[in-house]
Coordinates of N, CA and C in Angstrom, one line a residue:
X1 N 178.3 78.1 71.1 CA 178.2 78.1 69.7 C 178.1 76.7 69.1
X2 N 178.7 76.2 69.8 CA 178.9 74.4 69.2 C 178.6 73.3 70.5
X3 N 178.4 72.6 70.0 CA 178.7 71.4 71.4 C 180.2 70.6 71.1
X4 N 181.2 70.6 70.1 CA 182.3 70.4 70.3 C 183.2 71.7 70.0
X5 N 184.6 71.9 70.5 CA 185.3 72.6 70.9 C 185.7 73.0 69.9
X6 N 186.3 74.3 69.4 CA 186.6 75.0 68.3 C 187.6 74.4 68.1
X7 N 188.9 73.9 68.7 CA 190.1 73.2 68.4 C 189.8 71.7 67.9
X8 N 188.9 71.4 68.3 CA 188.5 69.7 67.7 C 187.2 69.9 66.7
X9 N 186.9 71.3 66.4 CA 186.3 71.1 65.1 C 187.8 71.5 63.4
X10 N 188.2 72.5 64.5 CA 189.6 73.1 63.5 C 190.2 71.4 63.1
X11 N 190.5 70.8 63.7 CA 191.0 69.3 63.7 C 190.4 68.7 62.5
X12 N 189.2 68.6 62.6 CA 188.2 67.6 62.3 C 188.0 67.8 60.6
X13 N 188.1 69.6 60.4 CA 188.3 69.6 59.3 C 189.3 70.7 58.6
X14 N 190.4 70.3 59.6 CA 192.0 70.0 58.2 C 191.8 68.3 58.1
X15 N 191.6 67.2 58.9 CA 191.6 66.3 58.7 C 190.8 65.8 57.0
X16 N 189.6 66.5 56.9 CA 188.1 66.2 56.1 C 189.1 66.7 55.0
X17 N 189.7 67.9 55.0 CA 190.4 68.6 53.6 C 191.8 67.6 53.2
X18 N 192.7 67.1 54.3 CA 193.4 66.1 53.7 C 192.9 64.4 53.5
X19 N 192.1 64.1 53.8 CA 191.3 62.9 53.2 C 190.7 63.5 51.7
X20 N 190.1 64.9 51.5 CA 189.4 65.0 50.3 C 190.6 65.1 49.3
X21 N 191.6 65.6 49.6 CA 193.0 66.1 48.4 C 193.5 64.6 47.8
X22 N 193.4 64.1 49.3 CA 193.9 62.5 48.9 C 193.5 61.9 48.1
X23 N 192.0 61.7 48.1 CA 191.3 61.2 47.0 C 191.3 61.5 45.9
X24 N 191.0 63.3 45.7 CA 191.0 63.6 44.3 C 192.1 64.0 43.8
X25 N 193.1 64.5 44.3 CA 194.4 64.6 44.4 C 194.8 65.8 42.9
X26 N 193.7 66.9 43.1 CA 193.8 67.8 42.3 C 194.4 68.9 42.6
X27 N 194.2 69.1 44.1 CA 195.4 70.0 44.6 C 196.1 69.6 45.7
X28 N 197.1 68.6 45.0 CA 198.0 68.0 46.2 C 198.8 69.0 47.1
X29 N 198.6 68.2 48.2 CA 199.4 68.7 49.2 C 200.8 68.4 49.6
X30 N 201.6 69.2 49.7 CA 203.0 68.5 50.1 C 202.6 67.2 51.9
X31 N 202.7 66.6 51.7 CA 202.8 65.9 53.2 C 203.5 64.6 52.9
X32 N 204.1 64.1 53.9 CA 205.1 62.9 53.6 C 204.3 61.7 53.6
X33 N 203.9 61.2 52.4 CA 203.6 59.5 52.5 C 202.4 59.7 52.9
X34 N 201.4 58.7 53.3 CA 199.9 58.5 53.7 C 199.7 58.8 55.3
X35 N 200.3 59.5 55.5 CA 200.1 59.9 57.1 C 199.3 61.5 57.4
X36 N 198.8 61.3 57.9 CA 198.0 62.4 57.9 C 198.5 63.6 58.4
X37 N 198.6 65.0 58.3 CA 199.3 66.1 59.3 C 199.1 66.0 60.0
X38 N 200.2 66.5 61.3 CA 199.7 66.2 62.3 C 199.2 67.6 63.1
X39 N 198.2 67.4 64.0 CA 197.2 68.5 64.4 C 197.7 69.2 65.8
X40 N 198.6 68.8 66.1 CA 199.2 69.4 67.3 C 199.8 70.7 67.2
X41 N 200.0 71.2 66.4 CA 199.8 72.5 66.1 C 198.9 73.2 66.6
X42 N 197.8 73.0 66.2 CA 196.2 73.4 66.6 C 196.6 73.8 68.4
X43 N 197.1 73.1 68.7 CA 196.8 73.0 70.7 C 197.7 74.1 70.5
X44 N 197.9 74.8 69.9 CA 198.7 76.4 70.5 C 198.1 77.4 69.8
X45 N 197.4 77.5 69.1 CA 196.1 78.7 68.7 C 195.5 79.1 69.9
X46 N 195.4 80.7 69.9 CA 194.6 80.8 70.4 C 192.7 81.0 69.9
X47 N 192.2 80.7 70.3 CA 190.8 80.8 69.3 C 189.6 80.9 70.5
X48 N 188.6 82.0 69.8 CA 187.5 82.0 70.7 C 186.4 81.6 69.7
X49 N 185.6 80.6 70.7 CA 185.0 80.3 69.1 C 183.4 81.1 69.3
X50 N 182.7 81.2 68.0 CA 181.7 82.1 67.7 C 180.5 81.0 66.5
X51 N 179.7 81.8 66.3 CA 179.0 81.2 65.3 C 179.7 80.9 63.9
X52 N 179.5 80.0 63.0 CA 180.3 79.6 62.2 C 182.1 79.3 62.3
X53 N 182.5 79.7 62.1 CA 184.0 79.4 62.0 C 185.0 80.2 63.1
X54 N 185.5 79.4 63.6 CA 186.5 80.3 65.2 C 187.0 81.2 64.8
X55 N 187.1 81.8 66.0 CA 188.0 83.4 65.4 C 189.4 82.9 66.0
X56 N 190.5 82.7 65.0 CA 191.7 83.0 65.5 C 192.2 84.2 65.9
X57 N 193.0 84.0 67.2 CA 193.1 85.3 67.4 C 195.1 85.6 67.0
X58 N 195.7 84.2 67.4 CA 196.7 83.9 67.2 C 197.5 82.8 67.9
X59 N 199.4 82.9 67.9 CA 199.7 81.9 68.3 C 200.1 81.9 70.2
X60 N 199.8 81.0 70.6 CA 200.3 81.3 72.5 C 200.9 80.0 72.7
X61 N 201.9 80.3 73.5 CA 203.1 79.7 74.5 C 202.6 78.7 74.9
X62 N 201.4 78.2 75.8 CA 201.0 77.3 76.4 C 200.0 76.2 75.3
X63 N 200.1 75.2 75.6 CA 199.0 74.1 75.0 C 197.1 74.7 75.6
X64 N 196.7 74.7 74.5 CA 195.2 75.1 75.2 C 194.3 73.9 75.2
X65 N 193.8 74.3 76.5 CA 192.6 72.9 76.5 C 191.5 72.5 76.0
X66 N 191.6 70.8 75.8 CA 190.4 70.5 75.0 C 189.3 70.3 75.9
X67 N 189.5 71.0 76.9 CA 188.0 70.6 77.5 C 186.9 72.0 77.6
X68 N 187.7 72.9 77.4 CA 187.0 74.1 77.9 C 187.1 75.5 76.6
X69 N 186.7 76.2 76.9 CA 187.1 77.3 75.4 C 186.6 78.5 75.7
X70 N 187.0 79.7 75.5 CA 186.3 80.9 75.3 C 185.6 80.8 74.2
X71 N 184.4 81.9 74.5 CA 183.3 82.0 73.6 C 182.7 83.2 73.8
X72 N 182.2 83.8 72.5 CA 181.3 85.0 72.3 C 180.3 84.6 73.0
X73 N 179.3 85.3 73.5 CA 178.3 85.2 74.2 C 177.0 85.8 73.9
X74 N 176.2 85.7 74.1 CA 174.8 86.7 73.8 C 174.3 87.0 75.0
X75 N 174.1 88.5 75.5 CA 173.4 89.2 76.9 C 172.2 89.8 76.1
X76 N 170.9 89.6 77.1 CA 170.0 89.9 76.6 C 168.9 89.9 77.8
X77 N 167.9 89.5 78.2 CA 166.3 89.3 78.6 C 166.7 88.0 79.2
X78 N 167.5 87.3 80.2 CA 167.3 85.7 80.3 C 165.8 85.5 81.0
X79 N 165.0 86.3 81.3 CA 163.8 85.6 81.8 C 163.1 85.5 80.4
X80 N 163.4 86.0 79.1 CA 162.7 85.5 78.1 C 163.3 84.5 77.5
X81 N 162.7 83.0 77.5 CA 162.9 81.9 77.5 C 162.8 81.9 75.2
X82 N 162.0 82.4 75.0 CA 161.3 82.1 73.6 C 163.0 83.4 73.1
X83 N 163.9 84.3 73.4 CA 164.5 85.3 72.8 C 165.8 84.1 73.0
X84 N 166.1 83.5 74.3 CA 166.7 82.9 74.8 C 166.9 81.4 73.3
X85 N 165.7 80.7 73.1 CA 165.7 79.7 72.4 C 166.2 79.6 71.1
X86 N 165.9 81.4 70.4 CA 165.9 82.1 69.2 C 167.4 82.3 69.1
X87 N 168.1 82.4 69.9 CA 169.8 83.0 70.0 C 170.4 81.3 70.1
X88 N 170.0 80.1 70.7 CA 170.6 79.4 70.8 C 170.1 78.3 68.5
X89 N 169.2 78.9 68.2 CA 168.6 78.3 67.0 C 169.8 78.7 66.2
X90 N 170.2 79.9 66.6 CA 171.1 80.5 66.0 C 172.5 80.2 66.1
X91 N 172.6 79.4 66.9 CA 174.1 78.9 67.0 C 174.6 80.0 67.9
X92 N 174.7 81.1 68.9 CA 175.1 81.8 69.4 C 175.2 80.9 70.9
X93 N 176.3 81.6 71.4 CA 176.4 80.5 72.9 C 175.4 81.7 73.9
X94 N 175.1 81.1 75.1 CA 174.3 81.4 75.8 C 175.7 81.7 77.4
X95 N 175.8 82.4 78.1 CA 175.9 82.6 79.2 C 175.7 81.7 80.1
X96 N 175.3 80.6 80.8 CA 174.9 79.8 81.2 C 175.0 80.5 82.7
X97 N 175.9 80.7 83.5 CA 176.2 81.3 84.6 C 175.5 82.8 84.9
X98 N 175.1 83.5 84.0 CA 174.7 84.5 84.1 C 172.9 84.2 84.1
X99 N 172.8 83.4 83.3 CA 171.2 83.1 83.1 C 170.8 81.8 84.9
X100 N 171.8 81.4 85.4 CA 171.3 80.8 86.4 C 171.4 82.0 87.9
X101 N 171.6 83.0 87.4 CA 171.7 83.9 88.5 C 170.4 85.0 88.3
X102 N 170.1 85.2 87.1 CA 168.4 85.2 86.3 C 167.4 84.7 87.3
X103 N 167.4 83.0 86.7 CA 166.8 82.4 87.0 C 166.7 82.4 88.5
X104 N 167.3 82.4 89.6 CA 167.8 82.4 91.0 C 166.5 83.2 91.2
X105 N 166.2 84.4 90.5 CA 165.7 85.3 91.5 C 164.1 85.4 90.7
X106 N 164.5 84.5 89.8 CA 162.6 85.1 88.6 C 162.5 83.6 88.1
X107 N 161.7 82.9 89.1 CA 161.3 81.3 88.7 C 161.0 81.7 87.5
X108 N 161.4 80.2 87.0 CA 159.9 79.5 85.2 C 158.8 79.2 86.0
X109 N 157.8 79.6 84.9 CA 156.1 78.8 85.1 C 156.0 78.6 83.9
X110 N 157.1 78.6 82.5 CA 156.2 78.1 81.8 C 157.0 76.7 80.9
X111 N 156.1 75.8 81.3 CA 157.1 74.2 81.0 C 157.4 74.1 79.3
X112 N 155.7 74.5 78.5 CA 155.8 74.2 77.1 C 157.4 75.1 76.9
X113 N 157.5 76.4 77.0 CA 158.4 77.3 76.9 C 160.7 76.7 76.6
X114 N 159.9 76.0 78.1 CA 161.3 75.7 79.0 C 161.7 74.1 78.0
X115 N 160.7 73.5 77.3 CA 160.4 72.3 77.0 C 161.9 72.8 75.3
X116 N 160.9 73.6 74.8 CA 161.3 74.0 73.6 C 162.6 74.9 73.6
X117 N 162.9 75.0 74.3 CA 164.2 75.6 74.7 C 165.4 75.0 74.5
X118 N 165.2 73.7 75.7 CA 165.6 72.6 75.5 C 166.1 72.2 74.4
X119 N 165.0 71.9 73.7 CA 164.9 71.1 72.4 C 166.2 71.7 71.4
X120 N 166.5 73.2 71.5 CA 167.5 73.9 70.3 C 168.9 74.0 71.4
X121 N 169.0 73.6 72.9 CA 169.8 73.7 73.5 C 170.7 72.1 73.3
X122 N 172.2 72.4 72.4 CA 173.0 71.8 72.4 C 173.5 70.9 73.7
X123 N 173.4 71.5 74.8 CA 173.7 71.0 76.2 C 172.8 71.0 77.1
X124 N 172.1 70.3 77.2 CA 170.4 70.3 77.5 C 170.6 70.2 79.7
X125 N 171.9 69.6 79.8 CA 171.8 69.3 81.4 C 172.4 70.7 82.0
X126 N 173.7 71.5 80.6 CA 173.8 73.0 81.5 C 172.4 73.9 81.4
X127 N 171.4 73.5 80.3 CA 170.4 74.8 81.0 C 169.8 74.2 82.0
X128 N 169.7 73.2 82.1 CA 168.6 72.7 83.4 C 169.5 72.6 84.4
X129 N 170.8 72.8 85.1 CA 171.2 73.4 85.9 C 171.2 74.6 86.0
X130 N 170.9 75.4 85.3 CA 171.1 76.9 85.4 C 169.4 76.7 86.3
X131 N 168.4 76.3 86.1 CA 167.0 75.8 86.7 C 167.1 75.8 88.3
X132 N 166.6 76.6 89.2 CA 167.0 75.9 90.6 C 166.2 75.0 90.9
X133 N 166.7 74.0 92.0 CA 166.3 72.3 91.5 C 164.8 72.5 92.2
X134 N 164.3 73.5 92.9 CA 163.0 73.8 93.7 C 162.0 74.1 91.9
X135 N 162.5 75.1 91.5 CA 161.5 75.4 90.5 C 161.5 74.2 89.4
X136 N 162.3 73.8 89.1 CA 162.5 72.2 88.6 C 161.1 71.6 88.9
X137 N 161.3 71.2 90.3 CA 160.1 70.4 90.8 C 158.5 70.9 90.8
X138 N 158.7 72.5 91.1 CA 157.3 72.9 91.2 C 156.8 72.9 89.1
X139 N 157.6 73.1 88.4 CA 157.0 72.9 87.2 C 156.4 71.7 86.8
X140 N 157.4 70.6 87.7 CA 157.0 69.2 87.1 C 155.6 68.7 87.8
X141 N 155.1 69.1 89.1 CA 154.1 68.7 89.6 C 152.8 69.8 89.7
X142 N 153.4 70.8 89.2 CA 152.7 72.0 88.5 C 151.8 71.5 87.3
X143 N 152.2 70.3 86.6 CA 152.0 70.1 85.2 C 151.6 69.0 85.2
X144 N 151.9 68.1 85.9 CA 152.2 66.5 85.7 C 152.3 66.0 84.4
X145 N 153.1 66.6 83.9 CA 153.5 66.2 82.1 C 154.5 65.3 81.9
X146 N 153.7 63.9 81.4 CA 155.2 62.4 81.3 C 156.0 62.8 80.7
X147 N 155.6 63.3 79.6 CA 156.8 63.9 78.8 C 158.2 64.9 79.0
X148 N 157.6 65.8 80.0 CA 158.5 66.6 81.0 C 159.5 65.8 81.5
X149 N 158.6 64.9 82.7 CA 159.3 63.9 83.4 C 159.8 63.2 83.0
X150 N 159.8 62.3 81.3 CA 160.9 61.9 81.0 C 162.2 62.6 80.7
X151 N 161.9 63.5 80.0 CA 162.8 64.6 79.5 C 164.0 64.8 81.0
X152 N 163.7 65.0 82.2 CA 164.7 65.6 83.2 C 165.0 64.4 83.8
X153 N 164.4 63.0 83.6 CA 165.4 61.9 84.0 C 166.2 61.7 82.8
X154 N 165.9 61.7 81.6 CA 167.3 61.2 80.4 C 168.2 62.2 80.7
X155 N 167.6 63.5 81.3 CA 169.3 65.2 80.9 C 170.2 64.9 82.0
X156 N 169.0 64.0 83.4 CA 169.7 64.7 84.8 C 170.1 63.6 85.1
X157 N 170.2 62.3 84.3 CA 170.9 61.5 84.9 C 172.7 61.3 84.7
X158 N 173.2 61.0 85.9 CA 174.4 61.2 85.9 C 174.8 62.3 86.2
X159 N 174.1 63.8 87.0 CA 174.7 64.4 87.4 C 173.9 64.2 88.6
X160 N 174.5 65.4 89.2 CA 174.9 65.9 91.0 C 173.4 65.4 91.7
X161 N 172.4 65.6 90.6 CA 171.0 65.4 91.3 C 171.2 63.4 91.9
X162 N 171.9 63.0 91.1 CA 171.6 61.0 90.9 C 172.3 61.0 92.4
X163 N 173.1 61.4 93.1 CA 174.0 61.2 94.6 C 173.3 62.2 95.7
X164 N 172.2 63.0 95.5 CA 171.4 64.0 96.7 C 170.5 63.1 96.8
X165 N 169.8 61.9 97.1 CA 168.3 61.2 97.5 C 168.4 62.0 98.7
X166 N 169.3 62.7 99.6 CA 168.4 62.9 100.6 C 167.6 64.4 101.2
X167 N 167.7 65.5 99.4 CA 167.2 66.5 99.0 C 165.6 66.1 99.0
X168 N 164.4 66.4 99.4 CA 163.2 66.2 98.9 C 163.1 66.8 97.8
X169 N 163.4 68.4 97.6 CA 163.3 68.7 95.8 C 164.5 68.7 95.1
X170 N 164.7 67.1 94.4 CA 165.7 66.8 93.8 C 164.8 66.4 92.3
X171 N 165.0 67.4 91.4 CA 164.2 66.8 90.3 C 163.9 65.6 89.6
X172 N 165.4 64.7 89.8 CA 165.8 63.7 89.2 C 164.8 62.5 89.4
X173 N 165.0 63.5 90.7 CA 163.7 61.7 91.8 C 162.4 61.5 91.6
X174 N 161.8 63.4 91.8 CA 160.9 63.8 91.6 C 160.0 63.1 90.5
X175 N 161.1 63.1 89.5 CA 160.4 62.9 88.0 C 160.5 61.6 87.7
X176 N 161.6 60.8 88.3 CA 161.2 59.3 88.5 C 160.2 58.7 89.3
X177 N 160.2 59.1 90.2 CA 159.2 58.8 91.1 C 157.7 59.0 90.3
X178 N 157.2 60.2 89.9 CA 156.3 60.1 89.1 C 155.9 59.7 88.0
X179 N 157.0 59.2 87.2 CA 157.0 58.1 86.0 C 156.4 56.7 86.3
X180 N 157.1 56.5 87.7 CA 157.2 55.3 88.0 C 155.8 54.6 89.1
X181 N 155.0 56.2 89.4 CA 153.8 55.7 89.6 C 152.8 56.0 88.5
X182 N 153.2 56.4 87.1 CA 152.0 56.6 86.3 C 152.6 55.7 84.8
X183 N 153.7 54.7 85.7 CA 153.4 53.8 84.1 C 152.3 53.1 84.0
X184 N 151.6 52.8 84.9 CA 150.4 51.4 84.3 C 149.7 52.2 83.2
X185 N 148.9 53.4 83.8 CA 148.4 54.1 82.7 C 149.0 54.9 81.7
X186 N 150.3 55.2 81.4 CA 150.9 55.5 80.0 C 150.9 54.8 79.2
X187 N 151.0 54.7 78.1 CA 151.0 53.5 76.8 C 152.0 53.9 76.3
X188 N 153.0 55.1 76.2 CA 154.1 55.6 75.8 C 155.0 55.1 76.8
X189 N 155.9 54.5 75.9 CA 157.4 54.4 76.5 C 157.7 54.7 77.8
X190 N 159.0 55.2 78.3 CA 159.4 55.6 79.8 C 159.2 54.4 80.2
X191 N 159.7 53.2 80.0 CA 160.2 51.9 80.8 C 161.0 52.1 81.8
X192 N 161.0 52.8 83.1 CA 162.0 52.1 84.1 C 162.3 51.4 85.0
X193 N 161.5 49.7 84.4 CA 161.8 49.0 85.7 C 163.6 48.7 85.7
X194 N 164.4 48.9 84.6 CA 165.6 48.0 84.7 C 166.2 49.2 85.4
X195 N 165.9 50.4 84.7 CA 166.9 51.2 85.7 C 166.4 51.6 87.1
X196 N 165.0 51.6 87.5 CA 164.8 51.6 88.6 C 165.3 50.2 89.7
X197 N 165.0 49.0 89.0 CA 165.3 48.1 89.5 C 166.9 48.2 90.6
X198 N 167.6 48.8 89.3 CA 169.5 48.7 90.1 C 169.4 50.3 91.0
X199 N 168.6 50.9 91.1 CA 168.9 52.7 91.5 C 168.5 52.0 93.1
X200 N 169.2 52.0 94.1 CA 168.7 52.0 95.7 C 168.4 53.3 95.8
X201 N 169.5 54.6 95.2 CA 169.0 55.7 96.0 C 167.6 56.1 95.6
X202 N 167.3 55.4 94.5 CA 165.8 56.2 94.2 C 164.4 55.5 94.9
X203 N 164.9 54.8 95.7 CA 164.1 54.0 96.5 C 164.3 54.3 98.1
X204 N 165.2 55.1 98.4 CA 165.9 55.6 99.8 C 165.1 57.2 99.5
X205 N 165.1 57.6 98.3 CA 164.7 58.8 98.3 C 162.9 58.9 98.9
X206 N 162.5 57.9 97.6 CA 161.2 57.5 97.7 C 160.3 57.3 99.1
X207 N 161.2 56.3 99.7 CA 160.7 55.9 101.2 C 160.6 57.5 102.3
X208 N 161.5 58.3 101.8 CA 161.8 59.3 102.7 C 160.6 60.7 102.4
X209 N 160.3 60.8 100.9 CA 160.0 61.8 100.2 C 158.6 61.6 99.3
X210 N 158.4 60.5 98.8 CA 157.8 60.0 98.3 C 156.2 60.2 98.4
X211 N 155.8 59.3 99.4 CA 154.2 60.2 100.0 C 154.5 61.2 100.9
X212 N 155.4 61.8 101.7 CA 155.1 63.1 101.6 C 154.7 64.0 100.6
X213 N 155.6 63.7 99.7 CA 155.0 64.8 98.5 C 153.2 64.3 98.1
X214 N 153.6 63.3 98.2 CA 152.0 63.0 97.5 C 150.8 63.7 98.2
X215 N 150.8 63.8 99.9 CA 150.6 64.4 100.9 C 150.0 65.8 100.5
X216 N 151.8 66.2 99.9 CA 151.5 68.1 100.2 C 150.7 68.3 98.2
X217 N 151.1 67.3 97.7 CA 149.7 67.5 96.5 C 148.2 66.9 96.5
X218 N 148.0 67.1 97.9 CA 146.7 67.0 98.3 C 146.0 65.4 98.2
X219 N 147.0 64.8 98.6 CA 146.4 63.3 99.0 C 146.7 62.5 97.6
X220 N 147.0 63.2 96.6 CA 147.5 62.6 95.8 C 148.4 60.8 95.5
X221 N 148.1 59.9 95.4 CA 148.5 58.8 95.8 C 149.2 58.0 94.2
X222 N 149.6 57.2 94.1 CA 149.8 56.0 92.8 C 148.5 55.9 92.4
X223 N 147.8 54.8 93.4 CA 146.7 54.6 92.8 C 145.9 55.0 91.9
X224 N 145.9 56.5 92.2 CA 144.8 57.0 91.3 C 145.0 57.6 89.9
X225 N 146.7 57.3 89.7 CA 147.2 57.2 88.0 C 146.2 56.6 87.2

């Protein structure tokens, strides 16, 4: 529903309502002196959060966590990417686990689709994990679209893909590696010499995987960027 947690938006705005009272001070609040209420309260709600405003459901015994939350969910079609896009436009949370067990068994072929999905997806690195990292690859060299390729090195960097160089279909590499043989001819952005420069594993991957792939796309080389 959100990209921050129902208890740290509840937070955020009792906080917004006692800064606004303060100011205009038309319907004062009782609170002691200039200190703000304190929000620790909130950590014992229980709350699932939904589109617009959490559902309280009530109060619980234990402190609830800020890292994680229940949430309404939408079940539907996950191999329809465009119904899929429409529910997330919506602010509705998506399944994430359920749509990578979808996905497991009924690849993407369609990149514009998967692109624009993205785009309304608040957490852009859980749908591209829900992606298996094989069909990842076959879309990206299916297409050879820079713009793809930049897109899945900014989502995928810093996870699980940046420590596997010794996966050949590791998207992360995949799509660096091909950035990094078609900068001469791009005129758009995607600069990676600084971060390529510090990455060894993307150079351990390279050496291992690198013209092989170029190989099994048919002799395909740098050069000919």
């Amino acid at each position: 529903a959100s990209s921050f947690l129902p208890l740290v938006r509840l937070g955020a705005w009792l906080t917004y309502l006692w800064k606004s009272n303060k100011e205009c001070q038309r319907t004062p609040l009782r609170v002691r002196g200039d200190t703000p209420p304190s929000l620790k309260p909130l950590s014992f709600l229980s709350v699932i959060d939904q589109t617009g405003f959490p559902l309280v459901l009530g109060i619980q015994d234990a402190e609830a966590s800020l890292s994680a939350s229940k949430a309404f969910s939408q079940h539907g079609d996950y191999t329809d990417l465009e119904w899929i896009k429409r529910a997330l436009q919506r602010h509705i949370s998506i399944d994430w686990e359920a749509v990578a067990r979808v996905w497991h068994n009924s690849y993407l072929t369609d990149v514009k689709a998967l692109r624009a999905l993205l785009a309304a997806c608040p957490d852009r690195r859980q749908a591209l994990n829900a992606v298996p990292d094989a069909n990842l690859c076959t879309l990206l060299w299916s297409r050879l679209d820079v713009d793809f390729a930049g897109e899945l090195v900014e989502f995928l960097r810093g996870t699980r893909h940046e420590h596997d160089f010794q996966k050949a279909s590791n998207p992360y590499y995949s799509a660096m590696w091909y950035l990094y043989c078609a900068q001469t001819k791009v005129g758009r952005g995607h600069n990676l010499r600084k971060l390529i420069r510090k990455d060894a594993a993307f150079w351990l991957w390279a050496a291992q995987h690198g013209m092989q792939l170029a190989m099994a796309l048919g002799g395909w080389s740098p050069e000919e960027l």
